[in-house]
PDB file of C-alpha atoms and ligand atoms in Angstrom:
ATOM      1  CA  MET A   1     153.846 -83.889 -46.134  1.00  0.00           C
ATOM      2  CA  ILE A   2     153.650 -82.419 -42.569  1.00  0.00           C
ATOM      3  CA  ARG A   3     155.060 -78.758 -44.106  1.00  0.00           C
ATOM      4  CA  HIS A   4     152.064 -79.041 -46.886  1.00  0.00           C
ATOM      5  CA  GLN A   5     149.285 -79.566 -44.422  1.00  0.00           C
ATOM      6  CA  VAL A   6     150.689 -76.422 -42.026  1.00  0.00           C
ATOM      7  CA  LYS A   7     150.666 -74.458 -45.188  1.00  0.00           C
ATOM      8  CA  ARG A   8     147.120 -75.987 -46.274  1.00  0.00           C
ATOM      9  CA  VAL A   9     145.578 -75.166 -42.313  1.00  0.00           C
ATOM     10  CA  ILE A  10     147.692 -71.540 -43.229  1.00  0.00           C
ATOM     11  CA  PHE A  11     146.508 -70.778 -46.559  1.00  0.00           C
ATOM     12  CA  TRP A  12     142.641 -71.437 -45.033  1.00  0.00           C
ATOM     13  CA  GLY A  13     143.095 -69.928 -41.609  1.00  0.00           C
ATOM     14  CA  ILE A  14     143.496 -66.384 -43.256  1.00  0.00           C
ATOM     15  CA  CYS A  15     140.762 -66.863 -45.861  1.00  0.00           C
ATOM     16  CA  GLY A  16     138.815 -67.547 -43.096  1.00  0.00           C
ATOM     17  CA  VAL A  17     140.065 -64.376 -41.502  1.00  0.00           C
ATOM     18  CA  VAL A  18     139.782 -62.364 -44.831  1.00  0.00           C
ATOM     19  CA  LEU A  19     135.459 -63.335 -45.115  1.00  0.00           C
ATOM     20  CA  ILE A  20     134.815 -62.667 -41.347  1.00  0.00           C
ATOM     21  CA  SER A  21     136.409 -59.078 -42.062  1.00  0.00           C
ATOM     22  CA  LEU A  22     134.594 -58.660 -45.180  1.00  0.00           C
ATOM     23  CA  ALA A  23     130.771 -59.977 -43.989  1.00  0.00           C
ATOM     24  CA  VAL A  24     131.629 -57.669 -41.061  1.00  0.00           C
ATOM     25  CA  LEU A  25     133.032 -54.220 -43.355  1.00  0.00           C
ATOM     26  CA  ALA A  26     129.380 -55.382 -45.555  1.00  0.00           C
ATOM     27  CA  GLY A  27     127.087 -55.246 -42.636  1.00  0.00           C
ATOM     28  CA  TRP A  28     128.968 -52.151 -41.091  1.00  0.00           C
ATOM     29  CA  LEU A  29     128.321 -50.441 -44.425  1.00  0.00           C
ATOM     30  CA  LEU A  30     124.496 -52.134 -44.500  1.00  0.00           C
ATOM     31  CA  LEU A  31     123.563 -50.281 -40.539  1.00  0.00           C
ATOM     32  CA  ARG A  32     125.208 -47.163 -41.239  1.00  0.00           C
ATOM     33  CA  HIS A  33     123.646 -46.540 -44.900  1.00  0.00           C
ATOM     34  CA  TYR A  34     119.966 -46.876 -43.376  1.00  0.00           C
ATOM     35  CA  ARG A  35     121.040 -45.180 -40.260  1.00  0.00           C
ATOM     36  CA  GLY A  36     121.175 -42.507 -42.619  1.00  0.00           C
ATOM     37  CA  GLY A  37     124.941 -42.035 -41.535  1.00  0.00           C
ATOM     38  CA  GLY A  38     125.362 -41.540 -45.264  1.00  0.00           C
ATOM     39  CA  THR A  39     123.863 -39.140 -47.906  1.00  0.00           C
ATOM     40  CA  GLY A  40     120.203 -38.650 -48.186  1.00  0.00           C
ATOM     41  CA  GLY A  41     119.432 -40.669 -45.242  1.00  0.00           C
ATOM     42  CA  SER A  42     116.385 -39.307 -43.852  1.00  0.00           C
ATOM     43  CA  LEU A  43     113.887 -41.926 -44.763  1.00  0.00           C
ATOM     44  CA  LEU A  44     114.750 -43.604 -41.145  1.00  0.00           C
ATOM     45  CA  PRO A  45     114.164 -40.331 -39.107  1.00  0.00           C
ATOM     46  CA  THR A  46     110.968 -39.621 -41.297  1.00  0.00           C
ATOM     47  CA  LEU A  47     109.385 -43.205 -40.170  1.00  0.00           C
ATOM     48  CA  VAL A  48     110.267 -43.336 -36.974  1.00  0.00           C
ATOM     49  CA  ALA A  49     108.567 -40.132 -36.720  1.00  0.00           C
ATOM     50  CA  ILE A  50     105.420 -41.463 -38.148  1.00  0.00           C
ATOM     51  CA  GLN A  51     105.197 -43.972 -35.587  1.00  0.00           C
ATOM     52  CA  SER A  52     105.909 -42.331 -32.350  1.00  0.00           C
ATOM     53  CA  ALA A  53     102.777 -39.940 -33.723  1.00  0.00           C
ATOM     54  CA  GLU A  54     100.202 -39.564 -30.418  1.00  0.00           C
ATOM     55  CA  PRO A  55      96.844 -40.241 -31.658  1.00  0.00           C
ATOM     56  CA  ALA A  56      94.540 -37.188 -32.274  1.00  0.00           C
ATOM     57  CA  THR A  57      92.012 -37.991 -29.297  1.00  0.00           C
ATOM     58  CA  THR A  58      91.008 -34.086 -28.640  1.00  0.00           C
ATOM     59  CA  PHE A  59      90.868 -31.161 -30.999  1.00  0.00           C
ATOM     60  CA  THR A  60      91.571 -27.729 -30.129  1.00  0.00           C
ATOM     61  CA  TYR A  61      91.322 -24.403 -32.043  1.00  0.00           C
ATOM     62  CA  PRO A  62      94.699 -22.681 -34.330  1.00  0.00           C
ATOM     63  CA  LEU A  63      94.246 -19.408 -31.858  1.00  0.00           C
ATOM     64  CA  ASP A  64      92.744 -18.177 -28.706  1.00  0.00           C
ATOM     65  CA  PRO A  65      88.695 -18.085 -29.952  1.00  0.00           C
ATOM     66  CA  GLU A  66      88.691 -15.293 -27.466  1.00  0.00           C
ATOM     67  CA  ARG A  67      90.381 -12.842 -29.270  1.00  0.00           C
ATOM     68  CA  PHE A  68      90.292 -14.819 -33.248  1.00  0.00           C
ATOM     69  CA  ALA A  69      87.831 -15.391 -35.403  1.00  0.00           C
ATOM     70  CA  PRO A  70      86.311 -15.120 -38.855  1.00  0.00           C
ATOM     71  CA  TYR A  71      85.325 -12.054 -40.380  1.00  0.00           C
ATOM     72  CA  MET A  72      81.611 -11.604 -40.327  1.00  0.00           C
ATOM     73  CA  PRO A  73      80.035  -7.962 -41.816  1.00  0.00           C
ATOM     74  CA  GLN A  74      77.869  -5.708 -39.328  1.00  0.00           C
ATOM     75  CA  GLN A  75      79.355  -7.783 -36.896  1.00  0.00           C
ATOM     76  CA  THR A  76      82.771  -7.607 -36.905  1.00  0.00           C
ATOM     77  CA  GLY A  77      83.148  -4.707 -38.922  1.00  0.00           C
ATOM     78  CA  SER A  78      81.732  -2.939 -41.925  1.00  0.00           C
ATOM     79  CA  LEU A  79      83.514  -4.584 -45.573  1.00  0.00           C
ATOM     80  CA  ASP A  80      81.455  -6.855 -46.871  1.00  0.00           C
ATOM     81  CA  VAL A  81      83.501  -9.714 -46.699  1.00  0.00           C
ATOM     82  CA  ASP A  82      83.007 -13.079 -44.895  1.00  0.00           C
ATOM     83  CA  THR A  83      85.476 -15.629 -43.709  1.00  0.00           C
ATOM     84  CA  LEU A  84      83.819 -18.554 -42.881  1.00  0.00           C
ATOM     85  CA  PHE A  85      83.337 -21.906 -43.980  1.00  0.00           C
ATOM     86  CA  ASP A  86      81.475 -22.843 -47.324  1.00  0.00           C
ATOM     87  CA  VAL A  87      81.035 -18.673 -47.743  1.00  0.00           C
ATOM     88  CA  GLN A  88      81.017 -17.096 -51.389  1.00  0.00           C
ATOM     89  CA  ASN A  89      82.655 -13.243 -51.299  1.00  0.00           C
ATOM     90  CA  PRO A  90      80.657 -10.508 -54.046  1.00  0.00           C
ATOM     91  CA  GLY A  91      82.930  -8.212 -51.918  1.00  0.00           C
ATOM     92  CA  LEU A  92      85.859  -9.938 -53.405  1.00  0.00           C
ATOM     93  CA  GLY A  93      85.574  -8.165 -56.721  1.00  0.00           C
ATOM     94  CA  ASN A  94      85.907  -9.499 -60.517  1.00  0.00           C
ATOM     95  CA  HIS A  95      89.486  -9.853 -60.359  1.00  0.00           C
ATOM     96  CA  ASP A  96      90.489 -13.411 -61.736  1.00  0.00           C
ATOM     97  CA  LYS A  97      90.724 -16.703 -60.319  1.00  0.00           C
ATOM     98  CA  CYS A  98      92.507 -19.826 -61.337  1.00  0.00           C
ATOM     99  CA  PHE A  99      88.764 -21.103 -61.892  1.00  0.00           C
ATOM    100  CA  VAL A 100      87.543 -21.925 -65.572  1.00  0.00           C
ATOM    101  CA  ASN A 101      83.790 -22.281 -66.180  1.00  0.00           C
ATOM    102  CA  HIS A 102      82.429 -24.895 -68.879  1.00  0.00           C
ATOM    103  CA  ALA A 103      82.135 -21.880 -71.519  1.00  0.00           C
ATOM    104  CA  GLY A 104      86.259 -20.989 -70.623  1.00  0.00           C
ATOM    105  CA  GLN A 105      85.828 -18.154 -68.859  1.00  0.00           C
ATOM    106  CA  GLN A 106      87.640 -17.220 -65.832  1.00  0.00           C
ATOM    107  CA  LEU A 107      86.175 -17.378 -62.584  1.00  0.00           C
ATOM    108  CA  PRO A 108      85.938 -13.921 -60.893  1.00  0.00           C
ATOM    109  CA  PHE A 109      87.061 -13.889 -57.235  1.00  0.00           C
ATOM    110  CA  SER A 110      83.814 -12.679 -55.661  1.00  0.00           C
ATOM    111  CA  GLN A 111      82.651 -16.596 -57.472  1.00  0.00           C
ATOM    112  CA  PRO A 112      84.432 -19.877 -55.470  1.00  0.00           C
ATOM    113  CA  TRP A 113      83.433 -20.647 -52.185  1.00  0.00           C
ATOM    114  CA  HIS A 114      85.616 -20.618 -49.307  1.00  0.00           C
ATOM    115  CA  ALA A 115      87.636 -24.260 -47.812  1.00  0.00           C
ATOM    116  CA  GLY A 116      88.850 -22.818 -44.597  1.00  0.00           C
ATOM    117  CA  GLU A 117      88.495 -20.294 -42.255  1.00  0.00           C
ATOM    118  CA  ASP A 118      90.383 -16.847 -42.182  1.00  0.00           C
ATOM    119  CA  TRP A 119      90.788 -15.733 -38.351  1.00  0.00           C
ATOM    120  CA  PHE A 120      91.997 -12.269 -37.837  1.00  0.00           C
ATOM    121  CA  ALA A 121      92.137 -10.570 -34.271  1.00  0.00           C
ATOM    122  CA  HIS A 122      89.181  -9.277 -32.642  1.00  0.00           C
ATOM    123  CA  ALA A 123      88.467  -6.828 -29.389  1.00  0.00           C
ATOM    124  CA  ALA A 124      86.749  -7.324 -26.671  1.00  0.00           C
ATOM    125  CA  ASP A 125      83.779  -5.779 -28.167  1.00  0.00           C
ATOM    126  CA  GLY A 126      83.913  -8.315 -31.189  1.00  0.00           C
ATOM    127  CA  LYS A 127      84.933  -6.006 -33.752  1.00  0.00           C
ATOM    128  CA  VAL A 128      88.042  -6.929 -36.150  1.00  0.00           C
ATOM    129  CA  GLN A 129      91.753  -5.569 -35.251  1.00  0.00           C
ATOM    130  CA  TRP A 130      93.116  -5.134 -38.840  1.00  0.00           C
ATOM    131  CA  GLY A 131      96.725  -5.696 -38.488  1.00  0.00           C
ATOM    132  CA  ARG A 132      96.864  -7.302 -34.913  1.00  0.00           C
ATOM    133  CA  ALA A 133      97.150 -11.070 -35.853  1.00  0.00           C
ATOM    134  CA  ALA A 134     100.720 -10.064 -37.265  1.00  0.00           C
ATOM    135  CA  GLY A 135     103.068 -12.333 -34.712  1.00  0.00           C
ATOM    136  CA  GLU A 136     101.069 -14.624 -33.426  1.00  0.00           C
ATOM    137  CA  PRO A 137     101.702 -17.744 -32.471  1.00  0.00           C
ATOM    138  CA  VAL A 138      99.424 -20.610 -34.062  1.00  0.00           C
ATOM    139  CA  GLN A 139      99.231 -23.907 -32.122  1.00  0.00           C
ATOM    140  CA  ALA A 140      98.917 -27.552 -33.773  1.00  0.00           C
ATOM    141  CA  VAL A 141      94.582 -28.504 -33.475  1.00  0.00           C
ATOM    142  CA  ALA A 142      95.674 -32.238 -32.342  1.00  0.00           C
ATOM    143  CA  ASN A 143      98.075 -34.361 -31.866  1.00  0.00           C
ATOM    144  CA  GLY A 144      99.785 -35.729 -35.670  1.00  0.00           C
ATOM    145  CA  VAL A 145     103.167 -35.713 -38.348  1.00  0.00           C
ATOM    146  CA  VAL A 146     104.051 -32.770 -40.210  1.00  0.00           C
ATOM    147  CA  SER A 147     103.401 -33.780 -43.639  1.00  0.00           C
ATOM    148  CA  TRP A 148     104.343 -30.592 -45.848  1.00  0.00           C
ATOM    149  CA  ALA A 149     105.402 -27.461 -45.239  1.00  0.00           C
ATOM    150  CA  GLN A 150     106.186 -24.873 -47.988  1.00  0.00           C
ATOM    151  CA  ASN A 151     107.131 -20.625 -48.100  1.00  0.00           C
ATOM    152  CA  LEU A 152     105.204 -19.114 -50.527  1.00  0.00           C
ATOM    153  CA  GLY A 153     106.673 -16.288 -50.513  1.00  0.00           C
ATOM    154  CA  GLY A 154     104.686 -13.055 -50.139  1.00  0.00           C
ATOM    155  CA  GLU A 155     101.753 -15.293 -48.462  1.00  0.00           C
ATOM    156  CA  GLY A 156     103.845 -16.695 -45.695  1.00  0.00           C
ATOM    157  CA  ASN A 157     104.322 -19.981 -45.208  1.00  0.00           C
ATOM    158  CA  VAL A 158     102.014 -23.165 -45.444  1.00  0.00           C
ATOM    159  CA  LEU A 159     101.915 -26.013 -43.025  1.00  0.00           C
ATOM    160  CA  ILE A 160      99.786 -29.127 -43.548  1.00  0.00           C
ATOM    161  CA  VAL A 161      99.431 -32.230 -40.173  1.00  0.00           C
ATOM    162  CA  GLU A 162      98.173 -35.371 -40.561  1.00  0.00           C
ATOM    163  CA  HIS A 163      96.207 -36.572 -37.656  1.00  0.00           C
ATOM    164  CA  HIS A 164      95.024 -39.992 -36.745  1.00  0.00           C
ATOM    165  CA  LEU A 165      91.845 -40.275 -34.913  1.00  0.00           C
ATOM    166  CA  PRO A 166      91.817 -43.382 -32.397  1.00  0.00           C
ATOM    167  CA  HIS A 167      89.471 -45.428 -34.508  1.00  0.00           C
ATOM    168  CA  GLY A 168      91.810 -45.627 -37.680  1.00  0.00           C
ATOM    169  CA  GLU A 169      90.657 -42.263 -39.672  1.00  0.00           C
ATOM    170  CA  ARG A 170      92.769 -39.782 -41.002  1.00  0.00           C
ATOM    171  CA  VAL A 171      92.611 -36.003 -41.217  1.00  0.00           C
ATOM    172  CA  TRP A 172      94.545 -33.171 -42.156  1.00  0.00           C
ATOM    173  CA  SER A 173      95.165 -29.625 -40.694  1.00  0.00           C
ATOM    174  CA  VAL A 174      95.952 -26.981 -43.270  1.00  0.00           C
ATOM    175  CA  TYR A 175      97.129 -23.509 -41.704  1.00  0.00           C
ATOM    176  CA  TRP A 176      97.978 -20.790 -44.109  1.00  0.00           C
ATOM    177  CA  HIS A 177     100.125 -17.451 -44.202  1.00  0.00           C
ATOM    178  CA  LEU A 178     102.506 -18.550 -41.151  1.00  0.00           C
ATOM    179  CA  ALA A 179     106.125 -16.784 -40.611  1.00  0.00           C
ATOM    180  CA  GLY A 180     109.125 -18.170 -38.950  1.00  0.00           C
ATOM    181  CA  VAL A 181     107.793 -22.032 -38.856  1.00  0.00           C
ATOM    182  CA  HIS A 182     109.255 -23.918 -35.900  1.00  0.00           C
ATOM    183  CA  VAL A 183     108.205 -27.346 -36.473  1.00  0.00           C
ATOM    184  CA  ALA A 184     110.066 -29.682 -39.607  1.00  0.00           C
ATOM    185  CA  VAL A 185     108.129 -32.083 -41.948  1.00  0.00           C
ATOM    186  CA  GLY A 186     108.163 -35.783 -40.355  1.00  0.00           C
ATOM    187  CA  GLU A 187     108.157 -33.959 -37.246  1.00  0.00           C
ATOM    188  CA  ALA A 188     105.385 -35.653 -34.466  1.00  0.00           C
ATOM    189  CA  ILE A 189     103.823 -32.995 -32.793  1.00  0.00           C
ATOM    190  CA  THR A 190     101.575 -32.427 -29.541  1.00  0.00           C
ATOM    191  CA  ARG A 191      98.175 -30.377 -29.696  1.00  0.00           C
ATOM    192  CA  GLY A 192      99.177 -27.404 -29.343  1.00  0.00           C
ATOM    193  CA  GLN A 193     102.574 -27.575 -29.809  1.00  0.00           C
ATOM    194  CA  THR A 194     103.769 -23.718 -31.407  1.00  0.00           C
ATOM    195  CA  LEU A 195     103.765 -24.276 -35.280  1.00  0.00           C
ATOM    196  CA  GLY A 196     104.832 -20.566 -36.815  1.00  0.00           C
ATOM    197  CA  VAL A 197     103.311 -16.862 -35.960  1.00  0.00           C
ATOM    198  CA  ILE A 198     100.982 -15.426 -37.997  1.00  0.00           C
ATOM    199  CA  HIS A 199     102.917 -13.333 -41.121  1.00  0.00           C
ATOM    200  CA  ASP A 200     102.607  -9.948 -41.520  1.00  0.00           C
ATOM    201  CA  ARG A 201     100.623  -9.328 -44.438  1.00  0.00           C
ATOM    202  CA  GLY A 202      99.745  -5.715 -42.747  1.00  0.00           C
ATOM    203  CA  LEU A 203      95.580  -5.026 -42.275  1.00  0.00           C
ATOM    204  CA  ASN A 204      94.842  -8.380 -43.981  1.00  0.00           C
ATOM    205  CA  SER A 205      97.168 -10.106 -41.695  1.00  0.00           C
ATOM    206  CA  HIS A 206      95.142 -13.255 -40.770  1.00  0.00           C
ATOM    207  CA  LEU A 207      95.252 -17.303 -40.529  1.00  0.00           C
ATOM    208  CA  HIS A 208      93.061 -19.416 -42.941  1.00  0.00           C
ATOM    209  CA  TRP A 209      93.172 -22.782 -41.906  1.00  0.00           C
ATOM    210  CA  GLU A 210      91.251 -25.570 -43.305  1.00  0.00           C
ATOM    211  CA  ILE A 211      90.510 -29.538 -41.954  1.00  0.00           C
ATOM    212  CA  ARG A 212      90.244 -31.667 -44.535  1.00  0.00           C
ATOM    213  CA  THR A 213      90.053 -35.413 -45.274  1.00  0.00           C
ATOM    214  CA  PHE A 214      92.895 -35.812 -48.249  1.00  0.00           C
ATOM    215  CA  ALA A 215      96.631 -34.766 -47.839  1.00  0.00           C
ATOM    216  CA  THR A 216      97.409 -33.316 -50.907  1.00  0.00           C
ATOM    217  CA  ALA A 217      95.693 -31.340 -53.276  1.00  0.00           C
ATOM    218  CA  THR A 218      97.626 -32.107 -56.506  1.00  0.00           C
ATOM    219  CA  GLU A 219      94.872 -33.191 -58.818  1.00  0.00           C
ATOM    220  CA  LEU A 220      91.958 -32.573 -56.471  1.00  0.00           C
ATOM    221  CA  PHE A 221      90.019 -31.503 -59.273  1.00  0.00           C
ATOM    222  CA  PRO A 222      88.985 -33.911 -62.498  1.00  0.00           C
ATOM    223  CA  PRO A 223      89.749 -32.679 -66.060  1.00  0.00           C
ATOM    224  CA  ASP A 224      86.050 -31.743 -66.630  1.00  0.00           C
ATOM    225  CA  SER A 225      85.797 -29.897 -63.649  1.00  0.00           C
ATOM    226  CA  ALA A 226      86.112 -26.249 -63.308  1.00  0.00           C
ATOM    227  CA  GLY A 227      89.108 -26.497 -61.448  1.00  0.00           C
ATOM    228  CA  GLY A 228      90.606 -29.078 -63.355  1.00  0.00           C
ATOM    229  CA  ARG A 229      90.634 -26.368 -66.796  1.00  0.00           C
ATOM    230  CA  GLY A 230      91.677 -23.864 -65.134  1.00  0.00           C
ATOM    231  CA  LYS A 231      95.188 -22.985 -63.335  1.00  0.00           C
ATOM    232  CA  CYS A 232      93.405 -25.079 -59.581  1.00  0.00           C
ATOM    233  CA  ASN A 233      95.189 -28.273 -59.606  1.00  0.00           C
ATOM    234  CA  GLY A 234      99.082 -29.233 -59.285  1.00  0.00           C
ATOM    235  CA  TYR A 235      99.909 -27.255 -55.756  1.00  0.00           C
ATOM    236  CA  VAL A 236      99.881 -29.747 -52.963  1.00  0.00           C
ATOM    237  CA  MET A 237      98.697 -27.362 -50.212  1.00  0.00           C
ATOM    238  CA  GLY A 238      95.471 -26.836 -52.184  1.00  0.00           C
ATOM    239  CA  VAL A 239      93.956 -23.145 -53.081  1.00  0.00           C
ATOM    240  CA  GLY A 240      91.760 -22.662 -50.406  1.00  0.00           C
ATOM    241  CA  TYR A 241      88.863 -22.097 -52.289  1.00  0.00           C
ATOM    242  CA  THR A 242      87.064 -24.667 -54.689  1.00  0.00           C
ATOM    243  CA  TRP A 243      83.722 -24.149 -57.164  1.00  0.00           C
ATOM    244  CA  ASP A 244      81.843 -25.963 -60.097  1.00  0.00           C
ATOM    245  CA  ASP A 245      80.024 -24.937 -63.298  1.00  0.00           C
ATOM    246  CA  ASP A 246      76.947 -28.201 -61.197  1.00  0.00           C
ATOM    247  CA  PRO A 247      76.546 -26.507 -58.911  1.00  0.00           C
ATOM    248  CA  ALA A 248      76.418 -30.108 -56.632  1.00  0.00           C
ATOM    249  CA  ARG A 249      80.087 -29.908 -57.410  1.00  0.00           C
ATOM    250  CA  ALA A 250      80.726 -26.001 -56.045  1.00  0.00           C
ATOM    251  CA  HIS A 251      80.895 -26.885 -52.280  1.00  0.00           C
ATOM    252  CA  PRO A 252      84.050 -27.257 -50.568  1.00  0.00           C
ATOM    253  CA  GLY A 253      82.660 -30.605 -48.975  1.00  0.00           C
ATOM    254  CA  TYR A 254      82.143 -31.823 -52.262  1.00  0.00           C
ATOM    255  CA  TRP A 255      85.823 -32.284 -52.704  1.00  0.00           C
ATOM    256  CA  GLY A 256      86.516 -33.279 -49.213  1.00  0.00           C
ATOM    257  CA  TYR A 257      86.852 -30.515 -46.642  1.00  0.00           C
ATOM    258  CA  LEU A 258      85.534 -30.256 -43.770  1.00  0.00           C
ATOM    259  CA  HIS A 259      83.974 -27.542 -41.580  1.00  0.00           C
ATOM    260  CA  PRO A 260      87.021 -26.456 -39.256  1.00  0.00           C
ATOM    261  CA  SER A 261      84.559 -25.179 -36.462  1.00  0.00           C
ATOM    262  CA  GLU A 262      82.457 -27.216 -35.774  1.00  0.00           C
ATOM    263  CA  PHE A 263      85.051 -30.380 -36.808  1.00  0.00           C
ATOM    264  CA  VAL A 264      86.803 -28.745 -34.008  1.00  0.00           C
ATOM    265  CA  SER A 265      83.861 -27.887 -31.526  1.00  0.00           C
ATOM    266  CA  ARG A 266      82.241 -32.053 -32.450  1.00  0.00           C
ATOM    267  CA  HIS A 267      86.078 -33.500 -30.690  1.00  0.00           C
ATOM    268  CA  GLN A 268      86.797 -31.208 -27.470  1.00  0.00           C
ATOM    269  CA  ILE A 269      85.732 -33.977 -25.569  1.00  0.00           C
ATOM    270  CA  SER A 270      86.149 -32.046 -21.621  1.00  0.00           C
ATOM    271  CA  GLN A 271      88.215 -29.578 -22.461  1.00  0.00           C
ATOM    272  CA  ARG A 272      86.064 -27.373 -20.867  1.00  0.00           C
ATOM    273  CA  ASN A 273      85.926 -28.702 -17.952  1.00  0.00           C
ATOM    274  CA  ARG A 274      90.150 -29.061 -18.167  1.00  0.00           C
ATOM    275  CA  MET A 275      90.682 -24.487 -18.685  1.00  0.00           C
ATOM    276  CA  SER A 276      87.575 -24.206 -15.514  1.00  0.00           C
ATOM    277  CA  ASN A 277      90.245 -25.564 -13.171  1.00  0.00           C
TER     278      ASN A 277
HETATM  279 ZN1   ZN B   1      91.053 -17.865 -46.381  1.00  0.00          ZN
END
């Protein structure tokens, strides 16, 4: 009788130890999985980065505006191309752009509206310095999180950074034609931090940058639009231009692009004071 009870105590004791061991093992495996110690554990680092991003209270230009600016015909040089925001460029000629009008014709490059600004290097007299922008560090316009990075080959890399404004709104800054990208997707970055350097494209070395109210340009244009009919959709970063048969839908502002320099100057609180000190 007593031996039976001893056996029972030993039996349940062993069962208890086994159950506790299994529970500890399961807990350890779960912890390891969610910490990303196993395979494909990139979820948590991304979330941590987004949570730790500082709000974008102040904006700055991606390059020194004393040495870099858009190209303006007559003022910057003799070339008939204007690289400000929301301009059309007859000087870009008739080779096709990705938009297709309602008659099924591909749109010449001279017709689309520029959705960003192209900044080239300038000399002190305001004249363009072709090719001089290559290798120049490009800085983040505000605090945020890198949401997209892609190598486009000859055009260099494109980066998209998400910014959380103080009142809950969000905007995205986009940087085209970067070489050597210094940041990673999911990384929290601060205003002024170097994102990469301008890709060397010879005389055409420049930064195309945008400020916009949408994260990805995939399916930006509906099927009944010139962008949807052509090959302008399906790219997260967009194509840098807008156009439509309906003049009211041609302008970049209709699709959610903002004027980059105007946006920065409106959100440049107390920068001047800080710089004069
Ligand atoms: Zn451009």
